[in-house]
mmCIF file of C-alpha atoms in Angstrom:
data_model
loop_
_atom_site.group_PDB
_atom_site.id
_atom_site.type_symbol
_atom_site.label_atom_id
_atom_site.label_comp_id
_atom_site.label_asym_id
_atom_site.label_seq_id
_atom_site.Cartn_x
_atom_site.Cartn_y
_atom_site.Cartn_z
ATOM 1 C CA ALA A 1 0.000 0.000 0.000
ATOM 2 C CA GLN A 2 1.120 3.507 -0.673
ATOM 3 C CA THR A 3 2.212 5.608 2.278
ATOM 4 C CA VAL A 4 3.335 9.192 2.738
ATOM 5 C CA THR A 5 5.694 10.168 5.555
ATOM 6 C CA GLN A 6 6.422 13.617 6.905
ATOM 7 C CA SER A 7 9.050 13.211 9.579
ATOM 8 C CA GLN A 8 9.056 16.801 10.825
ATOM 9 C CA PRO A 9 6.030 17.488 13.051
ATOM 10 C CA GLU A 10 7.080 21.119 13.442
ATOM 11 C CA MET A 11 9.517 23.535 11.831
ATOM 12 C CA SER A 12 10.414 27.155 12.465
ATOM 13 C CA VAL A 13 11.893 29.716 10.128
ATOM 14 C CA GLN A 14 12.864 33.326 10.476
ATOM 15 C CA GLU A 15 10.959 35.759 8.319
ATOM 16 C CA ALA A 16 12.690 36.261 4.926
ATOM 17 C CA GLU A 17 14.713 33.081 5.351
ATOM 18 C CA THR A 18 14.385 29.777 3.492
ATOM 19 C CA VAL A 19 12.977 26.561 4.890
ATOM 20 C CA THR A 20 12.643 23.042 3.491
ATOM 21 C CA LEU A 21 9.911 20.625 4.492
ATOM 22 C CA SER A 22 10.544 16.924 3.943
ATOM 23 C CA CYS A 23 8.269 14.277 2.502
ATOM 24 C CA THR A 24 8.941 10.705 1.499
ATOM 25 C CA TYR A 25 6.528 8.229 0.020
ATOM 26 C CA ASP A 26 6.360 4.580 -0.758
ATOM 27 C CA THR A 27 4.858 3.242 -3.969
ATOM 28 C CA SER A 28 5.558 0.632 -6.601
ATOM 29 C CA GLU A 29 3.839 2.726 -9.249
ATOM 30 C CA SER A 30 5.659 4.750 -11.877
ATOM 31 C CA ASP A 31 2.901 7.160 -12.834
ATOM 32 C CA TYR A 32 1.515 9.311 -10.067
ATOM 33 C CA TYR A 33 1.093 12.841 -8.803
ATOM 34 C CA LEU A 34 2.472 14.552 -5.733
ATOM 35 C CA PHE A 35 1.074 17.600 -3.993
ATOM 36 C CA TRP A 36 1.791 20.007 -1.197
ATOM 37 C CA TYR A 37 -1.221 21.496 0.547
ATOM 38 C CA LYS A 38 -1.271 24.324 3.057
ATOM 39 C CA GLN A 39 -3.819 24.406 5.892
ATOM 40 C CA PRO A 40 -3.996 27.745 7.710
ATOM 41 C CA PRO A 41 -5.998 28.172 10.937
ATOM 42 C CA SER A 42 -9.125 28.617 8.828
ATOM 43 C CA ARG A 43 -8.756 24.857 8.160
ATOM 44 C CA GLN A 44 -9.292 25.158 4.408
ATOM 45 C CA MET A 45 -6.732 23.142 2.481
ATOM 46 C CA ILE A 46 -5.049 25.164 -0.239
ATOM 47 C CA LEU A 47 -2.978 23.662 -3.022
ATOM 48 C CA VAL A 48 0.563 25.022 -2.937
ATOM 49 C CA ILE A 49 2.240 23.037 -5.684
ATOM 50 C CA ARG A 50 1.914 19.805 -7.640
ATOM 51 C CA GLN A 51 4.317 17.553 -9.479
ATOM 52 C CA GLU A 52 3.701 14.917 -12.129
ATOM 53 C CA ALA A 53 5.980 11.930 -11.598
ATOM 54 C CA TYR A 54 6.754 11.627 -15.305
ATOM 55 C CA LYS A 55 8.217 15.116 -15.354
ATOM 56 C CA GLN A 56 11.863 15.370 -14.397
ATOM 57 C CA GLN A 57 11.754 19.117 -13.976
ATOM 58 C CA ASN A 58 10.972 20.288 -10.476
ATOM 59 C CA ALA A 59 7.779 22.305 -10.129
ATOM 60 C CA THR A 60 7.997 25.939 -9.071
ATOM 61 C CA GLU A 61 5.318 28.395 -7.992
ATOM 62 C CA ASN A 62 6.709 31.794 -7.092
ATOM 63 C CA ARG A 63 8.479 31.393 -3.711
ATOM 64 C CA PHE A 64 7.604 27.696 -3.521
ATOM 65 C CA SER A 65 9.601 24.985 -5.228
ATOM 66 C CA VAL A 66 10.041 21.269 -4.853
ATOM 67 C CA ASN A 67 12.970 18.903 -4.968
ATOM 68 C CA PHE A 68 11.542 15.765 -6.535
ATOM 69 C CA GLN A 69 13.816 12.740 -6.323
ATOM 70 C CA LYS A 70 11.883 9.902 -7.940
ATOM 71 C CA ALA A 71 14.401 7.166 -7.300
ATOM 72 C CA ALA A 72 14.679 8.132 -3.653
ATOM 73 C CA LYS A 73 10.906 8.672 -3.415
ATOM 74 C CA SER A 74 11.435 12.070 -1.897
ATOM 75 C CA PHE A 75 9.420 15.221 -2.467
ATOM 76 C CA SER A 76 10.550 18.168 -0.374
ATOM 77 C CA LEU A 77 9.079 21.656 -0.398
ATOM 78 C CA LYS A 78 11.293 24.718 -0.283
ATOM 79 C CA ILE A 79 9.835 28.044 0.767
ATOM 80 C CA SER A 80 12.024 31.021 -0.038
ATOM 81 C CA ASP A 81 11.752 34.494 1.499
ATOM 82 C CA SER A 82 9.367 33.166 4.168
ATOM 83 C CA GLN A 83 6.496 35.419 5.133
ATOM 84 C CA LEU A 84 4.324 35.530 8.229
ATOM 85 C CA GLY A 85 1.402 34.381 6.095
ATOM 86 C CA ASP A 86 3.213 31.150 5.320
ATOM 87 C CA ALA A 87 2.631 29.947 8.868
ATOM 88 C CA ALA A 88 0.340 26.915 8.602
ATOM 89 C CA MET A 89 0.190 23.135 8.544
ATOM 90 C CA TYR A 90 1.666 21.699 5.369
ATOM 91 C CA PHE A 91 0.564 18.345 4.045
ATOM 92 C CA CYS A 92 2.262 16.238 1.435
ATOM 93 C CA ALA A 93 -0.070 14.077 -0.660
ATOM 94 C CA TYR A 94 0.172 11.337 -3.268
ATOM 95 C CA ARG A 95 -2.232 10.075 -5.880
ATOM 96 C CA LYS A 96 -1.691 7.254 -8.307
ATOM 97 C CA SER A 97 -2.524 8.175 -11.871
ATOM 98 C CA GLY A 98 -5.946 6.933 -12.953
ATOM 99 C CA THR A 99 -7.276 6.741 -9.412
ATOM 100 C CA TYR A 100 -9.132 9.194 -7.261
ATOM 101 C CA LYS A 101 -7.790 8.551 -3.767
ATOM 102 C CA TYR A 102 -5.365 11.047 -2.270
ATOM 103 C CA ILE A 103 -3.057 9.761 0.448
ATOM 104 C CA PHE A 104 -1.837 12.371 2.890
ATOM 105 C CA GLY A 105 1.060 12.584 5.295
ATOM 106 C CA THR A 106 0.630 13.615 8.928
ATOM 107 C CA GLY A 107 1.624 17.204 8.269
ATOM 108 C CA THR A 108 4.334 19.643 9.321
ATOM 109 C CA ARG A 109 3.438 22.723 11.319
ATOM 110 C CA LEU A 110 5.461 25.682 10.081
ATOM 111 C CA LYS A 111 6.047 28.647 12.356
ATOM 112 C CA VAL A 112 7.394 31.869 10.916
ATOM 113 C CA LEU A 113 9.242 34.086 13.383
ATOM 114 C CA ALA A 114 9.211 37.856 12.968
ATOM 115 C CA GLY B 1 -21.259 28.227 -5.014
ATOM 116 C CA ALA B 2 -17.871 29.869 -4.961
ATOM 117 C CA GLY B 3 -16.327 27.173 -2.840
ATOM 118 C CA VAL B 4 -17.045 23.953 -0.987
ATOM 119 C CA SER B 5 -19.393 24.778 1.849
ATOM 120 C CA GLN B 6 -19.658 22.694 5.003
ATOM 121 C CA SER B 7 -21.989 22.911 7.961
ATOM 122 C CA PRO B 8 -21.980 23.056 10.855
ATOM 123 C CA SER B 9 -18.571 24.641 11.278
ATOM 124 C CA ASN B 10 -18.389 23.379 14.835
ATOM 125 C CA LYS B 11 -20.512 20.809 16.620
ATOM 126 C CA VAL B 12 -20.400 19.633 20.210
ATOM 127 C CA THR B 13 -22.492 16.574 20.917
ATOM 128 C CA GLU B 14 -23.006 14.142 23.746
ATOM 129 C CA LYS B 15 -21.725 10.634 23.496
ATOM 130 C CA GLY B 16 -24.368 8.349 22.050
ATOM 131 C CA LYS B 17 -26.146 11.017 20.017
ATOM 132 C CA ASP B 18 -26.365 11.020 16.229
ATOM 133 C CA VAL B 19 -24.882 13.828 14.141
ATOM 134 C CA GLU B 20 -25.221 14.907 10.536
ATOM 135 C CA LEU B 21 -22.557 16.854 8.699
ATOM 136 C CA ARG B 22 -23.403 18.545 5.447
ATOM 137 C CA CYS B 23 -21.281 19.305 2.396
ATOM 138 C CA ASP B 24 -22.289 21.484 -0.526
ATOM 139 C CA PRO B 25 -19.661 21.067 -3.266
ATOM 140 C CA ILE B 26 -18.715 23.566 -5.909
ATOM 141 C CA SER B 27 -21.466 23.804 -8.513
ATOM 142 C CA GLY B 28 -20.865 21.376 -11.362
ATOM 143 C CA HIS B 29 -18.345 19.249 -9.496
ATOM 144 C CA THR B 30 -19.195 15.587 -9.954
ATOM 145 C CA ALA B 31 -16.734 13.943 -7.589
ATOM 146 C CA LEU B 32 -17.002 14.412 -3.827
ATOM 147 C CA TYR B 33 -14.803 13.173 -1.006
ATOM 148 C CA TRP B 34 -15.029 12.980 2.764
ATOM 149 C CA TYR B 35 -11.842 12.937 4.833
ATOM 150 C CA ARG B 36 -11.323 12.905 8.599
ATOM 151 C CA GLN B 37 -8.531 14.787 10.297
ATOM 152 C CA SER B 38 -7.783 13.840 13.879
ATOM 153 C CA LEU B 39 -5.390 15.765 16.111
ATOM 154 C CA GLY B 40 -1.815 14.979 15.153
ATOM 155 C CA GLN B 41 -2.911 12.770 12.292
ATOM 156 C CA GLY B 42 -2.992 13.200 8.575
ATOM 157 C CA LEU B 43 -6.139 13.190 6.518
ATOM 158 C CA GLU B 44 -7.908 9.863 6.627
ATOM 159 C CA PHE B 45 -9.957 8.949 3.554
ATOM 160 C CA LEU B 46 -13.554 8.041 4.376
ATOM 161 C CA ILE B 47 -15.618 7.863 1.189
ATOM 162 C CA TYR B 48 -15.695 8.932 -2.440
ATOM 163 C CA PHE B 49 -18.739 9.771 -4.571
ATOM 164 C CA GLN B 50 -18.947 9.982 -8.326
ATOM 165 C CA GLY B 51 -22.324 11.532 -8.980
ATOM 166 C CA ASN B 52 -24.747 9.954 -6.539
ATOM 167 C CA SER B 53 -22.985 6.626 -6.279
ATOM 168 C CA ALA B 54 -20.202 5.776 -3.874
ATOM 169 C CA PRO B 55 -17.775 3.394 -5.569
ATOM 170 C CA ASP B 56 -15.447 3.505 -2.595
ATOM 171 C CA LYS B 57 -16.707 3.391 0.978
ATOM 172 C CA SER B 58 -13.658 1.554 2.217
ATOM 173 C CA GLY B 59 -12.562 4.311 4.574
ATOM 174 C CA LEU B 60 -15.701 4.439 6.712
ATOM 175 C CA PRO B 61 -14.399 3.297 10.122
ATOM 176 C CA SER B 62 -17.498 1.429 11.286
ATOM 177 C CA ASP B 63 -21.141 0.782 10.474
ATOM 178 C CA ARG B 64 -22.003 3.798 12.638
ATOM 179 C CA PHE B 65 -20.777 5.942 9.747
ATOM 180 C CA SER B 66 -22.787 6.436 6.583
ATOM 181 C CA ALA B 67 -22.959 8.986 3.802
ATOM 182 C CA GLU B 68 -25.258 9.810 0.986
ATOM 183 C CA ARG B 69 -25.370 12.231 -1.875
ATOM 184 C CA THR B 70 -28.501 13.367 -3.616
ATOM 185 C CA GLY B 71 -28.964 15.094 -6.948
ATOM 186 C CA GLY B 72 -25.276 14.795 -7.641
ATOM 187 C CA SER B 73 -24.730 17.705 -5.310
ATOM 188 C CA VAL B 74 -25.160 17.942 -1.546
ATOM 189 C CA SER B 75 -23.752 15.172 0.610
ATOM 190 C CA THR B 76 -24.506 14.264 4.211
ATOM 191 C CA LEU B 77 -22.186 12.312 6.483
ATOM 192 C CA THR B 78 -24.060 10.719 9.374
ATOM 193 C CA ILE B 79 -22.452 9.352 12.508
ATOM 194 C CA GLN B 80 -24.742 7.325 14.735
ATOM 195 C CA ARG B 81 -24.231 6.741 18.447
ATOM 196 C CA THR B 82 -21.191 9.007 18.521
ATOM 197 C CA GLN B 83 -18.134 8.019 20.526
ATOM 198 C CA GLN B 84 -15.357 10.221 21.885
ATOM 199 C CA GLU B 85 -12.928 8.809 19.342
ATOM 200 C CA ASP B 86 -15.140 10.289 16.607
ATOM 201 C CA SER B 87 -13.971 13.769 17.660
ATOM 202 C CA ALA B 88 -12.143 15.220 14.662
ATOM 203 C CA VAL B 89 -12.396 17.661 11.795
ATOM 204 C CA TYR B 90 -14.414 16.238 8.927
ATOM 205 C CA LEU B 91 -13.304 17.689 5.606
ATOM 206 C CA CYS B 92 -15.251 17.559 2.368
ATOM 207 C CA ALA B 93 -13.699 18.087 -1.056
ATOM 208 C CA SER B 94 -14.870 18.068 -4.659
ATOM 209 C CA THR B 95 -13.445 17.945 -8.173
ATOM 210 C CA PRO B 96 -14.781 19.007 -11.573
ATOM 211 C CA PRO B 97 -15.943 16.503 -14.214
ATOM 212 C CA GLY B 98 -13.224 14.608 -15.958
ATOM 213 C CA THR B 99 -10.601 15.273 -13.330
ATOM 214 C CA GLY B 100 -11.508 12.539 -10.916
ATOM 215 C CA THR B 101 -8.598 10.445 -11.976
ATOM 216 C CA THR B 102 -6.183 13.023 -13.290
ATOM 217 C CA GLY B 103 -3.702 15.093 -11.419
ATOM 218 C CA ASN B 104 -5.846 18.145 -11.165
ATOM 219 C CA THR B 105 -6.676 19.856 -7.958
ATOM 220 C CA ILE B 106 -9.340 18.916 -5.477
ATOM 221 C CA TYR B 107 -11.009 21.723 -3.625
ATOM 222 C CA PHE B 108 -11.588 21.449 0.107
ATOM 223 C CA GLY B 109 -14.112 23.034 2.407
ATOM 224 C CA GLU B 110 -13.213 24.457 5.786
ATOM 225 C CA GLY B 111 -14.376 21.363 7.597
ATOM 226 C CA SER B 112 -16.760 20.546 10.402
ATOM 227 C CA TRP B 113 -15.119 20.302 13.800
ATOM 228 C CA LEU B 114 -16.894 17.613 15.796
ATOM 229 C CA THR B 115 -16.366 17.265 19.531
ATOM 230 C CA VAL B 116 -18.000 14.382 21.366
ATOM 231 C CA VAL B 117 -18.234 14.882 25.129
#
């Protein structure tokens, strides 16, 4: 069965600095999608970034980028120039291509220090 | 609607009572999901609807949990004889037609926070 592991329950970063959140996953599939979701105190999950497994190029969305290592089954999120509004829970998620079920990690709580 | 709407936002209930949680997906979205988020845990898949049918109910934790969807729109998650371990945030999400099995985004509501005392 596929699993997603986030080994950092909590991380802190100074405002304007860079932080990397870790995610590893376990699958025997070759075609799948990976996601990072942000959950602020409002509880609504917001998509931060997504990566197709067949693409070698790492996805980037403004200050957010990923380091996708398919062989190592690693999918880390880098947040550059951290802002106070980045403080939230971050969830890594996996979905096998052609299926509907998203599998989520346990989340990393990110604190941004002024 | 503009987004996935869930009600109630917060619910406190006594152990043994039944509760109903409602989800109103984004208009036109055909796929609907229910997830449960317990403290310190990730999101636990409960059930998936495509239209009014539920091809995957495998995540429902016990027969006290049930869900239905009518008119391909609103869904209700019902928990009978609630237990303290049912306390969690129940999140609903939906996706547009044709994206149920692609990599496109699912859209989440703000959840219903259930506390069983």
